[in-house]
Short mmCIF file of C-alpha atoms in Angstrom, two decimals:
data_model
loop_
_atom_site.label_atom_id
_atom_site.label_comp_id
_atom_site.label_asym_id
_atom_site.label_seq_id
_atom_site.Cartn_x
_atom_site.Cartn_y
_atom_site.Cartn_z
CA MET J 10 39.52 13.69 41.95
CA ASP J 11 38.99 14.20 38.82
CA ASN J 12 35.32 11.35 38.43
CA PRO J 13 33.16 13.01 40.46
CA SER J 14 33.30 16.91 38.46
CA SER J 15 33.88 15.13 35.33
CA GLY J 16 30.22 12.69 36.13
CA GLU J 17 29.07 15.84 37.15
CA ALA J 18 29.95 18.14 33.99
CA TRP J 19 28.45 14.95 32.07
CA GLY J 20 25.39 14.48 34.09
CA GLY J 21 24.70 18.15 33.09
CA VAL J 22 25.02 18.25 30.11
CA PHE J 23 22.75 14.93 29.50
CA MET J 24 20.28 17.36 32.08
CA MET J 25 20.55 19.74 29.25
CA ASP J 26 20.07 18.29 26.63
CA PHE J 27 16.75 16.46 27.86
CA ILE J 28 15.29 19.89 28.45
CA LEU J 29 16.38 20.40 25.06
CA ILE J 30 14.55 17.70 23.57
CA VAL J 31 11.25 18.51 26.36
CA ILE J 32 11.58 21.96 24.94
CA GLY J 33 12.07 21.24 21.10
CA PHE J 34 8.56 18.63 21.76
CA VAL J 35 6.54 21.36 23.16
CA VAL J 36 7.70 23.72 20.14
CA LEU J 37 6.88 20.50 17.58
CA ILE J 38 3.26 20.49 19.05
CA VAL J 39 2.84 24.59 18.47
CA GLY J 40 3.69 23.88 15.06
CA ALA J 41 1.83 21.56 13.65
CA ASN J 42 -1.68 22.45 15.87
CA TRP J 43 -0.70 25.53 14.13
CA LEU J 44 -0.29 24.11 10.02
CA VAL J 45 -3.13 21.75 10.74
CA ASP J 46 -5.56 25.02 11.57
CA GLY J 47 -3.93 26.83 9.19
CA ALA J 48 -4.17 23.60 6.73
CA VAL J 49 -7.68 23.45 7.18
CA GLY J 50 -8.59 26.90 6.74
CA VAL J 51 -6.91 27.05 3.10
CA ALA J 52 -8.68 23.71 2.01
CA ARG J 53 -12.13 24.87 3.69
CA ARG J 54 -11.96 28.86 1.84
CA PHE J 55 -10.40 27.38 -1.82
CA ARG J 56 -12.59 23.82 -1.49
CA ILE J 57 -9.69 21.33 -2.02
CA PRO J 58 -9.65 18.65 -0.50
CA ASN J 59 -8.21 17.89 3.06
CA ILE J 60 -6.56 14.70 1.82
CA VAL J 61 -4.84 17.17 -1.34
CA ILE J 62 -3.52 19.38 0.95
CA GLY J 63 -2.06 16.41 3.28
CA LEU J 64 -0.02 15.28 -0.22
CA THR J 65 1.55 18.36 -1.56
CA ILE J 66 1.33 21.27 1.84
CA VAL J 67 2.06 19.43 4.75
CA ALA J 68 3.86 16.94 2.68
CA PHE J 69 5.70 19.11 1.27
CA GLY J 70 7.04 21.39 4.34
CA THR J 71 7.43 18.39 7.01
CA SER J 72 9.92 17.02 4.84
CA ALA J 73 12.06 20.24 5.16
CA PRO J 74 14.45 18.77 7.11
CA GLU J 75 14.96 16.39 5.23
CA LEU J 76 15.47 17.93 2.05
CA VAL J 77 17.68 20.46 4.40
CA VAL J 78 19.88 17.21 5.43
CA ASN J 79 20.37 16.11 3.46
CA LEU J 80 21.30 18.50 0.71
CA VAL J 81 23.85 18.89 3.28
CA ALA J 82 24.99 15.58 3.15
CA ALA J 83 25.02 15.32 -0.70
CA LEU J 84 27.98 18.28 -1.11
CA SER J 85 29.99 16.70 1.46
CA PRO J 86 31.82 13.19 0.11
CA ASP J 87 32.34 12.08 4.03
CA THR J 88 28.20 12.05 4.22
CA THR J 89 27.14 11.20 1.60
CA ASP J 90 25.84 7.85 3.38
CA ILE J 91 23.68 9.96 5.79
CA ALA J 92 21.40 10.99 2.35
CA LEU J 93 20.04 7.64 1.65
CA THR J 94 20.24 6.94 5.27
CA ASN J 95 17.87 10.25 6.82
CA ILE J 96 15.47 8.95 3.53
CA ILE J 97 15.62 5.04 4.03
CA GLY J 98 15.08 6.19 7.70
CA SER J 99 12.36 8.36 7.57
CA ASN J 100 10.34 6.79 5.23
CA MET J 101 10.01 4.14 7.16
CA ILE J 102 9.84 5.55 10.97
CA ASN J 103 6.92 8.30 8.33
CA THR J 104 5.11 4.90 8.05
CA TYR J 105 5.38 2.10 11.23
CA VAL J 106 5.99 4.98 13.69
CA ILE J 107 4.07 8.11 12.43
CA LEU J 108 0.97 5.88 11.26
CA GLY J 109 0.50 2.87 13.81
CA ALA J 110 0.56 6.30 16.37
CA THR J 111 -1.81 7.82 14.67
CA ALA J 112 -3.91 5.22 14.21
CA LEU J 113 -3.97 4.45 17.70
CA VAL J 114 -5.41 8.02 18.25
CA TYR J 115 -7.87 7.62 15.49
CA PRO J 116 -8.70 4.63 12.94
CA ILE J 117 -7.22 6.32 9.21
CA ALA J 118 -9.61 6.99 6.63
CA SER J 119 -8.57 6.63 3.15
CA GLN J 120 -9.54 8.28 -0.36
CA ALA J 121 -10.92 5.84 -3.12
CA ALA J 122 -8.42 8.66 -5.23
CA SER J 123 -5.47 7.85 -2.56
CA ARG J 124 -5.98 4.07 -3.17
CA ARG J 125 -5.75 3.85 -6.71
CA PHE J 126 -1.95 6.01 -7.53
CA ASP J 127 -1.14 7.72 -4.36
CA ILE J 128 -0.46 4.96 -1.65
CA PRO J 129 0.86 2.60 -4.36
CA LEU J 130 3.05 4.90 -5.99
CA ALA J 131 4.49 5.55 -2.63
CA THR J 132 5.52 1.36 -2.01
CA ALA J 133 6.69 1.55 -5.56
CA GLY J 134 9.14 4.46 -4.65
CA PRO J 135 11.79 1.79 -2.13
CA VAL J 136 11.78 -1.18 -4.63
CA LEU J 137 12.53 1.55 -7.78
CA LEU J 138 15.06 2.73 -4.82
CA MET J 139 16.01 -0.82 -4.97
CA LEU J 140 16.61 -1.46 -8.72
CA LEU J 141 18.18 1.61 -9.48
CA VAL J 142 21.11 1.24 -7.44
CA TRP J 143 21.26 -2.87 -7.70
CA CYS J 144 21.85 -1.80 -11.75
CA SER J 145 24.17 0.86 -11.13
CA PRO J 146 27.50 -0.60 -12.26
CA HIS J 147 28.84 1.07 -9.21
CA ASN J 148 26.20 0.80 -6.54
CA ARG J 149 25.14 3.85 -5.77
CA LEU J 150 22.60 6.10 -6.77
CA SER J 151 23.66 7.94 -9.64
CA TRP J 152 22.30 11.22 -11.44
CA VAL J 153 20.73 9.07 -13.68
CA GLY J 154 18.89 7.14 -11.45
CA GLY J 155 18.41 10.83 -9.19
CA LEU J 156 16.97 12.18 -13.61
CA VAL J 157 14.62 9.14 -13.22
CA LEU J 158 13.23 9.51 -9.66
CA LEU J 159 12.58 13.51 -10.29
CA ALA J 160 10.12 12.26 -13.80
CA VAL J 161 7.79 9.52 -11.46
CA PHE J 162 8.10 12.83 -9.36
CA GLY J 163 6.82 14.94 -11.67
CA LEU J 164 3.71 12.63 -12.94
CA PHE J 165 3.10 12.86 -9.56
CA MET J 166 2.81 16.68 -9.16
CA TYR J 167 0.57 16.30 -12.04
CA ALA J 168 -1.99 13.81 -11.58
CA THR J 169 -2.05 15.67 -7.79
CA LEU J 170 -2.84 18.98 -9.80
CA ARG J 171 -5.24 16.73 -11.44
CA LYS J 172 -6.97 15.28 -8.86
CA VAL J 173 -7.20 18.81 -7.47
CA ARG J 174 -10.05 19.70 -10.55
CA THR J 175 -11.60 16.34 -9.50
CA LEU J 176 -12.40 16.38 -6.25
CA ARG J 177 -13.19 20.24 -5.76
CA GLU J 178 -16.25 19.22 -8.91
CA VAL J 179 -17.44 16.35 -6.62
CA PRO J 180 -17.38 18.00 -3.20
CA GLU J 181 -15.96 15.46 0.12
CA THR J 182 -18.87 14.18 2.48
CA GLU J 183 -18.81 15.45 5.25
CA PRO J 184 -20.87 14.99 8.72
CA ALA J 185 -24.12 17.70 8.79
CA ASP J 186 -23.28 19.91 11.92
CA ALA J 187 -19.85 19.96 10.29
CA ASP J 188 -18.12 23.59 9.83
CA THR J 189 -17.99 23.53 6.50
CA GLN J 190 -16.58 27.59 6.76
CA PRO J 191 -13.03 28.90 6.91
CA ARG J 192 -12.23 29.11 10.77
CA HIS J 193 -9.68 32.45 10.05
CA ARG J 194 -9.29 34.69 7.21
CA THR J 195 -6.80 33.26 4.21
CA TRP J 196 -3.98 35.39 4.87
CA ILE J 197 -4.10 33.50 8.47
CA SER J 198 -4.27 30.86 7.54
CA ILE J 199 -1.36 31.37 5.38
CA LEU J 200 0.54 32.57 7.69
CA LEU J 201 -0.30 29.85 10.30
CA ILE J 202 1.27 27.78 8.09
CA VAL J 203 4.20 29.16 7.42
CA ALA J 204 4.68 29.88 11.36
CA GLY J 205 3.52 26.26 11.54
CA LEU J 206 6.76 24.80 9.61
CA ALA J 207 8.76 27.06 11.14
CA LEU J 208 8.36 25.64 14.48
CA LEU J 209 8.41 22.35 13.23
CA VAL J 210 11.70 22.14 11.41
CA VAL J 211 13.45 24.38 14.97
CA GLY J 212 11.62 21.64 17.41
CA GLY J 213 13.11 18.52 15.72
CA ARG J 214 16.48 19.93 15.34
CA VAL J 215 16.40 20.90 18.47
CA ILE J 216 15.29 17.84 19.02
CA VAL J 217 17.56 15.35 16.41
CA ASP J 218 21.28 17.49 17.66
CA SER J 219 20.08 16.89 21.86
CA ALA J 220 19.39 13.15 20.74
CA THR J 221 22.17 12.39 18.81
CA CYS J 222 24.69 13.67 21.47
CA ILE J 223 22.69 11.47 24.15
CA ALA J 224 23.88 8.58 21.64
CA GLU J 225 26.84 9.19 21.00
CA SER J 226 27.90 9.27 24.79
CA TRP J 227 26.33 5.93 25.30
CA GLY J 228 28.59 4.29 22.45
CA ILE J 229 25.92 4.03 19.75
CA SER J 230 26.96 3.92 16.13
CA GLN J 231 26.43 6.38 13.80
CA ALA J 232 25.25 4.12 11.12
CA VAL J 233 22.32 3.75 13.65
CA ILE J 234 21.71 7.41 14.62
CA GLY J 235 21.96 7.56 10.66
CA LEU J 236 18.72 5.57 10.67
CA THR J 237 16.85 6.10 14.12
CA ILE J 238 17.36 9.12 16.26
CA VAL J 239 18.93 11.38 12.35
CA ALA J 240 16.01 9.51 10.66
CA LEU J 241 13.39 10.39 13.47
CA GLY J 242 14.67 13.87 14.61
CA THR J 243 13.69 14.65 10.29
CA SER J 244 10.60 13.04 10.01
CA LEU J 245 9.60 14.57 13.97
CA PRO J 246 7.35 17.33 11.67
CA GLU J 247 5.03 14.63 10.21
CA LEU J 248 4.99 12.72 13.71
CA ALA J 249 3.32 15.52 15.09
CA THR J 250 1.79 17.21 12.50
CA SER J 251 -0.25 13.30 11.56
CA VAL J 252 -0.86 13.20 15.68
CA VAL J 253 -2.76 16.37 16.23
CA ALA J 254 -4.47 15.99 12.63
CA ALA J 255 -6.07 12.28 13.96
CA PHE J 256 -6.72 14.58 17.24
CA LYS J 257 -8.67 16.88 16.27
CA LYS J 258 -10.41 14.25 13.20
CA ASN J 259 -8.66 14.81 9.88
CA SER J 260 -7.48 11.50 9.74
CA ASP J 261 -7.26 12.47 5.51
CA ILE J 262 -4.16 15.08 6.57
CA ALA J 263 -2.39 12.63 8.35
CA LEU J 264 -2.26 9.45 5.67
CA GLY J 265 -1.37 12.68 2.79
CA ASN J 266 1.35 14.02 5.13
CA VAL J 267 2.76 10.79 5.65
CA ILE J 268 2.15 9.40 1.96
CA GLY J 269 3.21 12.56 0.57
CA SER J 270 6.43 13.28 2.66
CA ASN J 271 7.30 9.39 1.09
CA ILE J 272 6.98 10.58 -2.29
CA PHE J 273 8.75 13.67 -1.76
CA ASN J 274 11.62 12.32 0.59
CA VAL J 275 12.64 8.96 -2.49
CA PHE J 276 11.62 10.71 -5.20
CA PHE J 277 12.39 14.79 -5.35
CA ILE J 278 14.51 14.62 -2.62
CA LEU J 279 17.07 11.86 -3.19
CA GLY J 280 16.81 12.87 -7.10
CA ILE J 281 18.32 15.70 -6.46
CA SER J 282 20.40 14.93 -4.22
CA SER J 283 21.61 12.23 -6.93
CA LEU J 284 22.32 15.31 -8.78
CA ILE J 285 24.47 17.25 -6.68
CA ARG J 286 26.93 13.76 -6.09
CA PRO J 287 26.54 10.32 -6.22
CA LEU J 288 25.23 8.11 -3.43
CA PRO J 289 26.60 5.37 -2.82
CA ALA J 290 25.01 2.21 -0.75
CA TYR J 291 25.33 1.17 2.18
CA GLY J 292 25.88 -2.21 3.81
CA ASN J 293 22.38 -2.52 4.73
CA ILE J 294 20.18 -0.95 2.39
CA MET J 295 18.47 -3.56 0.66
CA PRO J 296 16.97 -4.95 3.97
CA ASP J 297 16.21 -1.49 5.13
CA LEU J 298 14.26 -0.29 1.75
CA ALA J 299 12.24 -4.09 1.31
CA ILE J 300 11.34 -3.40 5.17
CA THR J 301 10.05 -0.06 3.61
CA ALA J 302 8.46 -1.28 1.47
CA LEU J 303 7.19 -4.30 3.65
CA GLY J 304 5.54 -1.46 5.46
CA GLY J 305 3.70 0.24 1.92
CA LEU J 306 2.40 -2.71 1.41
CA LEU J 307 0.91 -3.27 4.10
CA VAL J 308 -0.81 0.15 4.08
CA CYS J 309 -2.88 -1.02 0.87
CA LEU J 310 -3.69 -4.27 1.87
CA PHE J 311 -5.14 -2.62 5.77
CA VAL J 312 -7.11 0.52 3.43
CA SER J 313 -8.42 -2.32 0.70
CA THR J 314 -9.81 -5.08 3.10
CA ASN J 315 -12.36 -3.51 5.49
CA ARG J 316 -15.43 -1.25 4.00
CA GLN J 317 -14.63 1.68 5.88
CA HIS J 318 -11.14 1.91 3.78
CA GLU J 319 -9.47 2.41 7.27
CA ILE J 320 -6.13 2.13 8.85
CA LYS J 321 -7.50 0.16 12.46
CA ARG J 322 -6.28 0.57 15.60
CA TRP J 323 -5.35 -2.17 16.38
CA GLU J 324 -2.77 -2.57 12.68
CA GLY J 325 -1.54 0.67 14.33
CA LEU J 326 -0.23 -1.45 16.66
CA LEU J 327 0.90 -3.87 14.38
CA PHE J 328 2.93 -1.48 12.93
CA LEU J 329 4.73 -0.33 15.34
CA VAL J 330 5.52 -3.57 16.95
CA LEU J 331 7.08 -4.10 13.89
CA TYR J 332 8.99 -1.32 13.63
CA GLY J 333 10.89 -1.52 17.34
CA VAL J 334 11.48 -5.82 16.29
CA TYR J 335 13.36 -3.80 13.18
CA LEU J 336 14.92 -1.45 15.51
CA GLY J 337 16.20 -4.07 17.73
CA TRP J 338 17.99 -5.73 14.51
CA MET J 339 19.07 -3.03 13.29
CA ILE J 340 20.60 -1.91 17.13
CA GLY J 341 22.39 -6.18 16.92
CA GLN J 342 23.81 -5.11 13.99
CA GLY J 343 25.25 -1.89 14.36
#
């Protein structure tokens, strides 16, 4: 007689988690809309190119879940592996899933300045991380490696600030019928950004908690959960923001969001995390970093091999297929 009631209780918990996931997605979509509208308003008000807004305000804001998760993980000696799996998994999802899904909605345009510096830097991030872990005598990301990552991040911020001045002198070419005036007053745009970011963090947290409960009830290992569900959960703000930006045909914000988030995740978040506590490598870190670096190389290849310098729809589909294949391999290994 216990089994039916136990099954009903499990079914009730599963249904509640599923409902929470749906609610979380609704919150994400609303937050993403507010964030994109606010970011575009700020960009138009101060004549800041969309790509720069994507690389900074939007990218740093949508990486807030990764930052919170990593700081909490680094503070506990029993969860430091989550700090690495979260960031590597998030960057992998950013490239393969988010750029893939976004390109299916609308081809993702790139700018020359981004192709010269930002995209190569994002690609170099996992390669540098491989070298720092491999060269460490204890096979970990030490505080010395963290300082190296933070130094590179400082270079990125310096280059981005210089880019703002350069691109403001040469305004972006817009269609003749484009609305170049801010949609809202500046304070309303800033309020939309802050409120949108808050909703993205809340929605992502609800989804990742509920999805983790479901995964654990199905017997999925913690390692796979960290690289997939937790990483996807902390990447949901980037996913929602990029897809919404694509629907609004602001694909340069979408690309800047992903590239900026990948740079922020590796160079800033891992840099700070390793200063709190050295981060030991986990078993499959090298294959995971190699796949992440391959995603960056494909982005470089895609935006450099057509006249529009875009990630086409079929290339977005290829990203999704490649991630699906690697996800199947990860689950098999886990």
